[in-house]
Amino acid sequence: MDSKKLKELAKCPYDLTKQGALNPERIGKYSAEACGYKLLYSTERVNDGVMQALLDLSLQTKVFEKMDAMQAGEVCNKIEGFPSENRKALHTATRDFFHPNPSPAAKEAAALAKKEIDKLKAFMPKLDQFKDLVMIGIGGSNLGPQAHYLALEHLKKPGKNVHFICNVDPDETAMVLSQVDLKNTIVLVVSKSGTTLETATNEELVKARFREAALDPKKHFIAITGQGSPMDNKVKYLESFYIWDWIGGRFSTTSMVGGVLLAFAFGFDVYYEFLRGVSSMDKAALNRDLSHNLPLLGALLGIWNRNFLHIPTEALIPYSRALSRWSAHIQQVAMESNGKHIDKQGRFVDYPTGPIIWGEPGTNGQHSFFQLIHQGTDVIGLEFVGYLENQCGKDLEYGGTTSQQKLISNLLAQSIALATGEKSDNPNKDFAGNRPSHLLIGTQLTPHSLGVLLGYYEHKIAFQGFVWGINSFDQEGVQLGKVLAGRIINCFADKKNRKGYPVADAFLKQIETL
Amino acid sequence: MDSKKLKELAKCPYDLTKQGALNPERIGKYSAEACGYKLLYSTERVNDGVMQALLDLSLQTKVFEKMDAMQAGEVCNKIEGFPSENRKALHTATRDFFHPNPSPAAKEAAALAKKEIDKLKAFMPKLDQFKDLVMIGIGGSNLGPQAHYLALEHLKKPGKNVHFICNVDPDETAMVLSQVDLKNTIVLVVSKSGTTLETATNEELVKARFREAALDPKKHFIAITGQGSPMDNKVKYLESFYIWDWIGGRFSTTSMVGGVLLAFAFGFDVYYEFLRGVSSMDKAALNRDLSHNLPLLGALLGIWNRNFLHIPTEALIPYSRALSRWSAHIQQVAMESNGKHIDKQGRFVDYPTGPIIWGEPGTNGQHSFFQLIHQGTDVIGLEFVGYLENQCGKDLEYGGTTSQQKLISNLLAQSIALATGEKSDNPNKDFAGNRPSHLLIGTQLTPHSLGVLLGYYEHKIAFQGFVWGINSFDQEGVQLGKVLAGRIINCFADKKNRKGYPVADAFLKQIETL
């Protein structure tokens, strides 16, 4: 990542606190639009020179070529010269039915995905017979589906309920099962490999309860798994839906991993309309014009803050209760994709890659951690998301404005306050300002615009990985913990094993004496 | 904060990756215990020299005297020489009934708190008549009560349900009200000042619905507010419960803010047992012996990582689904308390104060953002929380171990893996190690041990503020955003006001053209 120009510019970034620095002309100028969203970034510490240098950096790191190649199905999930996953990253194919990518690999993948979608459509009458759906899956098989389900909860069909079991925590299973009537419950078990320990454990726990209730699990369990995996077994499951090695868990919501659940809760058409939204942002991500390529624009603003203004974290703050788990989902997509220490040639990088992503919904956040964002000793980059209209239609004027107007006013106020700050003779009322943020604003959160939002984040994160020159599509960093957990589990299974693992033995002795 | 010794020691912190560096002797030695919890910190980058220097720093900054004074009711919420809140921070008084603090101020406050508790106890038969409870409150009037409610959800009385409305988002109200039967619903409105805009707006929205249903709000609404506030009005509310200016919102869960809700959902005795737990940690925080003063120990480990190893964030990772909102609550307690840029004399500080606190439950996190924690370019400090036994009693042996054993194995494995790392010829399988963490382990999450856990965090955060020399009890940083939001709301209320605020006008023009 060669970037002398940007390093030079970062010595004196745009000062938003100067009188008139944030003015109507600037607000109008630093505005981009695609697929029904505007990205307003006048409150970032950028100017034309910085934007040009960021665009140059993106061209120099060949981000468009890489995005084209990814969506065309090139093997981009790999590290040159070392054993690695060596896979495509073709999650775009799971929604590529509207203006299909012409590459043979993408067409083949989209055809496979479409077959599953058609299978789901045909399966809907059976699915609709159930009242409760329990989804057993972890990581990407939990966070994305849950965040999307909550985002559209207002559209839930009467009498339907959805529940999630992810952690290998017996209380989670117990609490969920206390809320459902097993007779009318369908269980989705999601694991691409068909061997995820947490998921298998929870599946057994739930199956045991079905058996206790004299119900045949086979009539209540659906597998969502890789074709040919140990879970692809018609003897054990009512139906199997397939995913493939070219869909990473964190990019799987548009596949059957999210599809079965969304179609159950909201109807098949809502799921399909959601796919149309994601696909439209897939296409926008190919646009060479930065003012209409929101994911690339968001990616570059993030890189400016991360690599040149040295801001280690980015807070994602939605002003919408429907997006209450959105930050947790994007936290995974971003941090699992770009929390990497080597580049695609296997060299340790000497610059920061993926930042820590965190966040909570807006107005509640203002009464919580925003104190630190305004007056703490660290600067935090912020991405605000908001909508002009609410979802449920029920609003009330109070004091001359609706709640939705108050909500959007709060969102704008935060961005302005953080940017301009305020001087005061009382140091406790002094706001330093120059705390950068940008706004992503849509008209209303619908199945389509939710899809667009997902596309924005998936591609923003991919673009950042392209600029950093890393592989955003593997997750080797989770392996060591898995191996050690297995060894400690063995110590529980048989005390004799503790002799061979004195460190674990010492920890267990400590906690056993509680 | 004078700390030459620690700066010197930080040049060469303990190397956990060396062969044998994490050994049974070390694991046994760096272990502390209080109120049924162990704090295991062998996986932090400390040695005896560092621990002694940290203790010296705490003595030099007079943390014990400050904790004694806080709990005795001295006016510690103030900035010398400038207008400030000038209040006590006596949240400990709201549970100081077991071994009461002898100071007159603390005794007086505890008597006031006890009066409200007795009022609640007498009110229980009325409260028990309702099936659903809706709590309207924001920030500290939401995050703490919600986190605690979820932590004990397994104890919920049959037929009772609790709902939260916090954000000024009309969809939040709509979604909650779609789930309750207003006839059997009690609404708690929480605002110390009685004037919080978001809460007043949501209260009006909900009241309008009661009136539409021909129900008298007066028979369904309870105020939790400051005595004499605009909400302290018997004409409008069925009952009022009081809080006082010496309880900060983020420290209010043990007061009636949490009390009414917890007693409704779980019964009065559960609430009282929870208070007993918090109180026991209040006392432990006065202990001069670091090996039994867990809050101070946790505080000092955090300061070592933050100020000397330059780690900007701390992740709080509970291995318990019951603690699913715990990190969000502690995020507020920590970041609103210690995200400050001036010391108690009003001088701008030249060292970092409160870090960014974030986190999600454990095993799901391992399949999400842990990639970055293990292999990202930034080091993150971690605090793990876990329990030996689960809450619900229902567990299953699968593959020779229970789920709870697998859960605790995962927790230990993460701490070890992060500390020791692992070398590999494949750079993608290389783990640098030396990523510090500590473990807080209890037997089981009960009302009592939940209280102990709350006490741990409240006092850990207070101790950090004492060392940094800041005022942890005000929140001036949220004011500017409130003022600007009010100005933008005026622009919505009357378009003419937009002329006087061209920056807001420019933003509104942008989003109106969507």
Coordinates of N, CA and C in Angstrom, one line a residue, chain A residues 22 24 28 31 36 38 82-83 138-139 142 166-172 198 201 204-205 209 306 313 320-321 325 331-332 335-336 339-342 346 352-354 356 358 360 363-364 366-369 371-372 374-375 377-378 388 390-392 394-396 398 401 403-404 407-410 413 426-431 441 474-478 481 485 488-489 492 503 506-507 510-511 513-514, chain B residues 22 24 28 31 36 38 42 82-83 138-139 142 166-172 198 201 204-205 209 306 313 320-321 325 331-332 335-336 339-342 346 352-354 356 358 360 363-364 366-369 371-372 374-375 377-378 388 390-392 394-396 398 401 403-405 407-410 413 426-431 441 474-478 485 488-489 492 503 506-507 510-511 513-514:
Chain A
L22 N -17.8 23.9 8.0 CA -19.0 23.1 7.6 C -20.1 24.0 7.1
P24 N -23.1 25.1 3.8 CA -24.0 24.5 2.9 C -23.4 24.0 1.6
G28 N -23.5 20.1 0.3 CA -24.0 19.6 -1.0 C -23.0 18.9 -1.8
S31 N -21.5 14.6 -1.2 CA -22.8 13.8 -1.2 C -22.7 12.9 -2.3
G36 N -31.0 4.4 -3.9 CA -32.0 4.9 -3.0 C -31.3 5.4 -1.6
K38 N -28.3 8.0 0.2 CA -27.3 9.0 0.1 C -26.2 8.8 1.1
F82 N 1.3 -20.5 -0.3 CA 1.0 -21.2 1.0 C -0.3 -22.0 0.8
P83 N -0.4 -23.1 1.6 CA -1.7 -23.8 1.6 C -2.7 -22.8 2.1
I138 N -24.1 -20.9 14.3 CA -23.2 -20.0 15.1 C -22.5 -19.1 14.2
G139 N -22.1 -18.0 14.7 CA -21.3 -17.0 13.8 C -22.1 -16.5 12.7
N142 N -25.7 -17.3 12.4 CA -26.6 -16.7 13.4 C -26.8 -15.2 13.3
C166 N -27.4 -20.2 19.4 CA -26.1 -20.2 18.8 C -25.0 -20.7 19.7
N167 N -24.9 -20.1 20.9 CA -23.8 -20.4 21.8 C -24.0 -21.8 22.3
V168 N -22.8 -22.5 22.6 CA -22.9 -23.8 23.2 C -23.1 -23.6 24.7
D169 N -24.3 -23.2 25.1 CA -24.7 -22.8 26.4 C -26.0 -23.5 26.7
P170 N -26.1 -24.4 27.6 CA -27.3 -25.2 27.7 C -28.5 -24.3 28.1
D171 N -28.2 -23.2 28.7 CA -29.3 -22.3 29.1 C -30.0 -21.6 27.9
E172 N -29.2 -21.5 26.8 CA -29.8 -20.9 25.6 C -30.8 -21.8 25.0
E198 N -20.3 -26.7 18.1 CA -21.4 -26.1 18.9 C -22.7 -26.4 18.3
T201 N -23.7 -30.0 19.0 CA -24.1 -30.2 20.4 C -25.5 -29.7 20.6
E204 N -28.1 -31.9 19.1 CA -28.4 -33.1 19.9 C -29.3 -32.8 21.1
L205 N -29.0 -31.6 21.8 CA -29.8 -31.2 22.9 C -31.3 -31.1 22.5
R209 N -35.0 -33.5 23.2 CA -36.3 -33.0 23.7 C -37.4 -33.4 22.8
R306 N -8.6 5.2 9.3 CA -7.8 4.2 9.9 C -6.3 4.3 9.7
T313 N -10.8 2.6 15.8 CA -12.1 1.9 15.8 C -13.1 2.7 14.9
S320 N -32.3 3.5 14.3 CA -33.5 2.7 13.9 C -33.5 1.5 14.8
R321 N -34.6 1.3 15.6 CA -34.6 0.1 16.5 C -34.6 -1.2 15.7
R325 N -29.5 -5.2 15.9 CA -28.4 -6.2 15.8 C -27.6 -6.0 14.6
Q331 N -20.1 -6.2 12.5 CA -18.9 -6.4 13.3 C -18.2 -7.7 12.8
Q332 N -19.0 -8.8 12.6 CA -18.5 -10.0 12.1 C -18.0 -9.9 10.7
M335 N -14.7 -7.6 10.9 CA -13.6 -8.0 11.7 C -13.1 -9.4 11.3
E336 N -14.0 -10.3 10.9 CA -13.5 -11.6 10.5 C -12.9 -11.5 9.1
G339 N -9.6 -8.6 9.8 CA -8.7 -8.6 10.9 C -7.5 -9.6 10.6
K340 N -6.7 -9.2 9.7 CA -5.6 -10.0 9.1 C -4.2 -9.4 9.3
H341 N -3.2 -10.2 9.5 CA -1.9 -9.7 9.7 C -0.9 -10.0 8.5
I342 N -1.4 -10.7 7.5 CA -0.6 -10.9 6.3 C -1.3 -10.5 5.0
G346 N 1.4 -13.6 1.6 CA 1.9 -14.2 2.9 C 2.9 -13.4 3.6
P352 N -1.8 -0.8 9.5 CA -3.0 -1.4 10.2 C -4.0 -1.9 9.1
T353 N -4.6 -3.0 9.4 CA -5.7 -3.5 8.5 C -7.1 -3.2 9.3
G354 N -8.0 -4.2 9.2 CA -9.4 -4.0 9.7 C -9.4 -3.3 11.1
I356 N -11.5 -2.1 14.7 CA -12.6 -2.7 15.5 C -13.9 -2.0 15.2
W358 N -17.8 -1.5 16.2 CA -18.7 -1.7 17.4 C -19.9 -0.7 17.2
E360 N -24.2 0.6 18.7 CA -25.5 0.3 19.3 C -26.4 1.3 18.6
T363 N -30.4 6.9 19.5 CA -30.7 7.8 20.6 C -30.4 7.2 22.0
N364 N -30.5 5.9 22.1 CA -30.1 5.3 23.4 C -28.6 5.5 23.6
Q366 N -26.8 7.9 22.6 CA -26.5 9.2 23.0 C -26.5 9.4 24.5
H367 N -27.4 8.6 25.1 CA -27.5 8.7 26.6 C -26.5 7.6 27.3
S368 N -25.6 7.1 26.5 CA -24.7 6.1 27.0 C -23.3 6.4 26.7
F369 N -22.7 5.8 25.7 CA -21.3 5.9 25.4 C -20.9 7.2 24.6
Q371 N -20.8 10.1 25.5 CA -20.0 11.0 26.3 C -18.5 10.8 25.9
L372 N -18.1 9.6 25.8 CA -16.7 9.4 25.4 C -16.4 9.8 23.9
H374 N -17.7 12.2 22.4 CA -17.6 13.7 22.3 C -16.4 14.2 23.1
Q375 N -16.1 13.7 24.2 CA -15.1 14.3 25.1 C -14.1 13.3 25.6
T377 N -10.6 10.9 25.4 CA -9.2 11.2 24.9 C -8.9 10.6 23.6
D378 N -9.8 9.7 23.1 CA -9.5 9.0 21.8 C -10.6 9.5 20.8
L388 N -35.7 8.4 6.6 CA -36.7 9.6 6.6 C -38.0 9.1 7.2
N390 N -40.6 6.1 9.1 CA -40.5 4.9 10.0 C -41.2 3.7 9.3
Q391 N -41.1 2.6 9.9 CA -41.6 1.3 9.2 C -43.1 1.1 9.5
C392 N -43.5 1.4 10.7 CA -44.8 0.9 11.1 C -46.0 1.8 10.8
K394 N -47.2 4.1 12.4 CA -47.9 4.7 13.6 C -46.9 5.8 14.2
D395 N -47.2 7.0 14.1 CA -46.4 8.0 14.7 C -47.3 9.1 15.3
L396 N -46.7 9.9 16.1 CA -47.6 10.9 16.8 C -46.8 12.2 16.8
Y398 N -45.9 15.4 18.7 CA -45.8 15.8 20.1 C -44.9 17.0 20.1
T401 N -43.7 18.1 16.3 CA -43.0 17.2 15.4 C -43.3 15.8 15.7
S403 N -42.1 11.7 16.1 CA -41.0 11.0 16.7 C -39.9 10.8 15.6
Q404 N -40.3 10.4 14.4 CA -39.4 10.2 13.3 C -38.6 11.4 13.0
L407 N -36.1 11.8 15.7 CA -35.0 10.8 15.5 C -34.0 11.3 14.5
I408 N -34.4 11.7 13.4 CA -33.5 12.2 12.3 C -32.8 13.5 12.7
S409 N -33.5 14.3 13.5 CA -32.9 15.5 14.0 C -31.7 15.2 15.0
N410 N -31.9 14.2 15.8 CA -30.8 13.7 16.7 C -29.6 13.2 15.9
A413 N -27.8 16.1 14.3 CA -27.2 16.9 15.4 C -25.9 16.3 15.9
N426 N -15.7 27.1 30.3 CA -15.7 26.0 31.3 C -15.2 24.7 30.6
P427 N -14.0 24.2 31.0 CA -13.4 23.1 30.2 C -14.3 21.9 30.1
N428 N -15.2 21.8 31.1 CA -16.1 20.6 31.1 C -17.2 20.8 30.1
K429 N -17.3 22.0 29.5 CA -18.3 22.2 28.5 C -17.7 22.5 27.2
D430 N -16.4 22.2 27.1 CA -15.6 22.4 25.9 C -15.6 21.1 25.0
F431 N -15.9 21.3 23.7 CA -16.0 20.1 22.8 C -14.9 20.4 21.7
I441 N -28.2 7.6 4.5 CA -29.6 7.9 4.7 C -30.4 7.3 3.6
D474 N -11.0 -15.7 4.3 CA -10.7 -16.9 5.1 C -10.8 -16.4 6.6
Q475 N -10.5 -17.3 7.5 CA -10.6 -17.0 9.0 C -9.7 -18.0 9.7
E476 N -8.4 -18.0 9.4 CA -7.5 -19.0 10.0 C -7.3 -18.6 11.5
G477 N -7.6 -17.4 11.9 CA -7.3 -16.9 13.3 C -8.2 -17.6 14.3
V478 N -9.3 -18.3 13.9 CA -10.1 -18.9 14.9 C -9.7 -20.4 15.2
G481 N -7.7 -21.4 18.9 CA -8.7 -21.5 20.0 C -9.5 -22.8 20.0
A485 N -9.5 -25.6 22.8 CA -10.8 -26.0 23.4 C -11.0 -27.5 23.4
I488 N -9.0 -29.1 26.1 CA -9.5 -28.9 27.5 C -10.8 -29.7 27.7
I489 N -11.6 -29.8 26.6 CA -12.8 -30.7 26.7 C -12.4 -32.1 27.0
F492 N -12.0 -32.6 30.6 CA -13.3 -32.8 31.3 C -13.8 -34.2 31.1
V503 N -1.1 -26.8 32.0 CA -1.7 -25.4 32.0 C -3.2 -25.5 32.2
A506 N -4.0 -26.6 35.7 CA -3.8 -25.5 36.7 C -5.0 -24.6 36.7
F507 N -5.5 -24.2 35.5 CA -6.7 -23.4 35.5 C -7.9 -24.1 36.1
Q510 N -7.9 -24.0 39.8 CA -8.3 -22.7 40.3 C -9.8 -22.6 40.4
I511 N -10.5 -23.0 39.3 CA -11.9 -22.7 39.3 C -12.7 -23.8 40.1
T513 N -11.9 -24.8 42.9 CA -11.9 -24.5 44.4 C -12.8 -23.3 44.7
L514 N -13.6 -22.9 43.8 CA -14.5 -21.7 44.1 C -15.5 -22.1 45.1
Chain B
L22 N 3.7 -19.3 30.6 CA 2.4 -19.5 31.2 C 2.4 -20.9 31.9
P24 N 1.9 -23.6 35.6 CA 0.9 -23.8 36.7 C 1.2 -22.9 37.9
G28 N -1.5 -20.2 39.4 CA -2.0 -20.2 40.8 C -1.7 -18.9 41.6
S31 N -4.0 -15.0 41.0 CA -5.4 -15.4 41.2 C -5.8 -14.6 42.5
G36 N -17.2 -14.9 46.1 CA -17.6 -16.0 45.3 C -17.1 -16.0 43.9
K38 N -13.5 -15.7 41.3 CA -12.1 -15.6 41.2 C -11.7 -14.7 40.0
S42 N -3.1 -14.5 35.2 CA -1.8 -15.0 34.7 C -1.6 -14.7 33.3
F82 N -14.9 25.3 38.9 CA -15.9 25.6 37.7 C -17.3 25.1 38.2
P83 N -18.3 25.7 37.5 CA -19.6 25.3 37.8 C -19.7 23.8 37.4
I138 N -34.5 5.8 29.0 CA -33.4 5.9 28.0 C -32.1 5.9 28.7
G139 N -31.0 5.4 28.1 CA -29.7 5.3 28.7 C -29.7 4.5 29.9
N142 N -32.5 2.3 30.9 CA -32.8 1.2 30.0 C -31.8 0.1 30.0
C166 N -37.0 2.6 24.5 CA -36.0 3.6 24.9 C -35.8 4.6 23.8
N167 N -35.5 4.2 22.6 CA -35.2 5.1 21.5 C -36.4 6.0 21.1
V168 N -36.2 7.2 20.8 CA -37.3 8.0 20.2 C -37.5 7.6 18.8
D169 N -38.1 6.4 18.6 CA -38.3 5.8 17.3 C -39.7 5.2 17.4
P170 N -40.6 5.8 16.6 CA -42.0 5.4 16.7 C -42.2 3.9 16.5
D171 N -41.3 3.2 15.7 CA -41.4 1.8 15.5 C -41.2 1.0 16.7
E172 N -40.4 1.5 17.6 CA -40.1 0.8 18.8 C -41.4 0.7 19.7
E198 N -36.9 12.3 25.1 CA -37.2 11.0 24.4 C -38.3 10.3 25.2
T201 N -41.7 11.9 25.1 CA -42.3 11.7 23.7 C -42.9 10.3 23.7
E204 N -46.0 9.9 25.8 CA -47.2 10.5 25.2 C -47.8 9.5 24.1
L205 N -46.8 8.9 23.4 CA -47.2 8.0 22.3 C -48.0 6.8 23.0
R209 N -52.3 5.7 23.1 CA -52.9 4.3 22.8 C -53.8 3.8 23.9
R306 N -4.1 0.0 29.2 CA -4.6 1.3 28.5 C -3.4 2.3 28.5
T313 N -8.7 -0.3 23.4 CA -10.1 -0.8 23.7 C -10.0 -2.0 24.6
S320 N -21.9 -16.6 28.6 CA -23.2 -16.9 29.2 C -24.2 -16.1 28.4
R321 N -25.2 -16.9 27.8 CA -26.3 -16.2 27.1 C -27.1 -15.2 28.0
R325 N -26.8 -8.8 27.2 CA -26.7 -7.3 27.1 C -25.8 -6.7 28.2
Q331 N -20.7 -1.0 28.9 CA -20.2 0.0 28.0 C -20.6 1.4 28.4
Q332 N -21.9 1.5 28.8 CA -22.4 2.8 29.3 C -21.7 3.2 30.6
M335 N -17.9 4.0 29.7 CA -17.6 5.1 28.7 C -18.2 6.4 29.1
E336 N -19.4 6.4 29.7 CA -20.0 7.7 30.1 C -19.3 8.2 31.4
G339 N -15.0 8.6 30.0 CA -14.7 9.2 28.7 C -14.6 10.7 28.9
K340 N -13.6 11.1 29.6 CA -13.4 12.5 30.0 C -12.1 13.1 29.6
H341 N -12.1 14.4 29.3 CA -10.8 15.0 28.8 C -10.2 16.0 29.8
I342 N -10.9 16.2 31.0 CA -10.3 17.1 32.0 C -10.2 16.3 33.3
G346 N -10.2 20.6 36.4 CA -10.5 21.3 35.2 C -9.4 21.4 34.2
P352 N -4.3 9.1 28.2 CA -5.6 8.5 27.9 C -6.4 8.2 29.1
T353 N -7.7 8.5 29.1 CA -8.6 8.1 30.1 C -9.4 6.9 29.6
G354 N -10.7 6.8 29.9 CA -11.5 5.6 29.6 C -11.3 5.1 28.2
I356 N -12.5 2.4 25.0 CA -13.7 2.0 24.4 C -14.0 0.6 24.9
W358 N -16.4 -2.8 24.5 CA -17.3 -3.4 23.6 C -17.3 -4.9 23.8
E360 N -19.5 -9.0 23.0 CA -20.6 -9.9 22.7 C -20.4 -11.2 23.4
T363 N -19.0 -17.9 22.8 CA -18.7 -18.8 21.7 C -19.2 -18.3 20.4
N364 N -20.3 -17.5 20.4 CA -20.7 -16.9 19.1 C -19.6 -15.9 18.6
Q366 N -16.5 -16.1 19.1 CA -15.3 -16.9 18.5 C -15.5 -17.1 17.0
H367 N -16.8 -17.3 16.6 CA -17.1 -17.5 15.2 C -17.3 -16.1 14.5
S368 N -17.0 -15.0 15.1 CA -17.2 -13.7 14.5 C -16.0 -12.9 14.6
F369 N -15.9 -12.0 15.5 CA -14.8 -11.0 15.5 C -13.5 -11.5 16.2
Q371 N -11.4 -13.5 15.1 CA -10.4 -13.5 14.0 C -9.4 -12.3 14.2
L372 N -10.0 -11.1 14.3 CA -9.2 -9.9 14.5 C -8.5 -9.9 15.8
H374 N -7.3 -12.4 17.4 CA -6.1 -13.3 17.3 C -5.1 -12.8 16.3
Q375 N -5.5 -12.3 15.2 CA -4.6 -12.1 14.1 C -4.7 -10.7 13.5
T377 N -4.1 -6.5 13.3 CA -2.9 -5.7 13.5 C -3.0 -4.9 14.8
D378 N -4.1 -4.9 15.5 CA -4.2 -4.2 16.8 C -4.3 -5.2 17.9
L388 N -19.2 -21.9 36.3 CA -19.0 -23.3 36.3 C -20.2 -24.1 36.0
N390 N -24.5 -24.0 34.9 CA -25.5 -23.3 34.1 C -26.6 -22.9 35.0
Q391 N -27.6 -22.1 34.5 CA -28.7 -21.6 35.3 C -29.9 -22.5 35.3
C392 N -30.2 -23.2 34.2 CA -31.5 -23.8 34.1 C -31.5 -25.3 34.5
K394 N -30.9 -27.9 32.9 CA -31.0 -28.8 31.9 C -29.8 -28.8 31.0
D395 N -29.0 -29.9 31.0 CA -27.8 -30.0 30.2 C -27.8 -31.5 29.7
L396 N -26.9 -31.7 28.7 CA -26.9 -33.0 28.1 C -25.4 -33.4 27.9
Y398 N -22.8 -35.0 25.6 CA -22.7 -35.3 24.2 C -21.2 -35.4 23.9
T401 N -19.0 -35.0 27.4 CA -19.0 -33.8 28.2 C -20.3 -33.1 28.1
S403 N -22.6 -29.5 27.9 CA -22.5 -28.2 27.1 C -21.8 -27.2 28.0
Q404 N -22.1 -27.2 29.3 CA -21.5 -26.2 30.2 C -19.9 -26.5 30.3
Q405 N -19.5 -27.7 30.3 CA -18.1 -28.0 30.2 C -17.5 -27.6 28.9
L407 N -18.5 -25.1 27.2 CA -18.5 -23.6 27.3 C -17.3 -23.1 28.0
I408 N -17.1 -23.7 29.2 CA -15.9 -23.2 30.0 C -14.6 -23.6 29.4
S409 N -14.6 -24.7 28.7 CA -13.4 -25.1 27.9 C -13.0 -24.1 26.9
N410 N -14.0 -23.6 26.2 CA -13.8 -22.6 25.1 C -13.2 -21.3 25.7
A413 N -9.7 -21.8 26.7 CA -8.8 -22.0 25.5 C -8.5 -20.7 24.9
N426 N 3.6 -21.5 8.1 CA 2.6 -20.9 7.2 C 2.1 -19.6 7.9
P427 N 2.5 -18.4 7.4 CA 2.2 -17.2 8.1 C 0.7 -17.0 8.4
N428 N -0.1 -17.6 7.7 CA -1.6 -17.5 7.9 C -2.0 -18.3 9.1
K429 N -1.2 -19.2 9.5 CA -1.4 -20.0 10.7 C -0.6 -19.6 11.9
D430 N 0.0 -18.5 11.8 CA 0.9 -17.9 12.8 C 0.1 -17.0 13.8
F431 N 0.3 -17.3 15.1 CA -0.4 -16.5 16.1 C 0.7 -15.8 16.9
I441 N -14.4 -15.6 37.1 CA -15.2 -16.9 37.1 C -16.0 -17.0 38.4
D474 N -20.3 12.8 36.2 CA -21.1 13.7 35.4 C -21.1 13.2 33.9
Q475 N -21.7 14.0 33.0 CA -21.8 13.6 31.6 C -22.1 14.9 30.7
E476 N -21.2 15.8 30.9 CA -21.4 17.1 30.1 C -21.3 16.9 28.6
G477 N -20.6 15.8 28.2 CA -20.4 15.6 26.8 C -21.6 15.3 26.0
V478 N -22.7 15.0 26.6 CA -23.9 14.7 25.9 C -24.7 16.0 25.6
A485 N -29.8 19.1 18.5 CA -31.0 18.3 18.1 C -32.2 19.2 18.3
I488 N -32.6 21.5 15.4 CA -33.1 20.9 14.1 C -34.5 20.5 14.3
I489 N -34.9 20.1 15.4 CA -36.4 19.7 15.6 C -37.2 21.0 15.3
F492 N -37.9 21.4 11.8 CA -39.0 20.5 11.3 C -40.4 21.1 11.7
V503 N -26.8 25.3 8.1 CA -26.1 24.0 8.1 C -27.2 22.9 8.1
A506 N -29.1 22.8 4.9 CA -28.4 22.1 3.8 C -28.5 20.6 3.9
F507 N -28.4 20.1 5.1 CA -28.5 18.7 5.3 C -29.9 18.2 5.0
Q510 N -30.5 17.9 1.4 CA -29.9 16.7 0.8 C -30.8 15.5 1.0
I511 N -31.4 15.3 2.2 CA -32.1 14.1 2.5 C -33.5 14.2 1.9
T513 N -34.3 15.2 -0.9 CA -34.3 14.9 -2.4 C -34.1 13.4 -2.7
L514 N -34.1 12.6 -1.6 CA -33.9 11.2 -1.8 C -35.1 10.6 -2.7

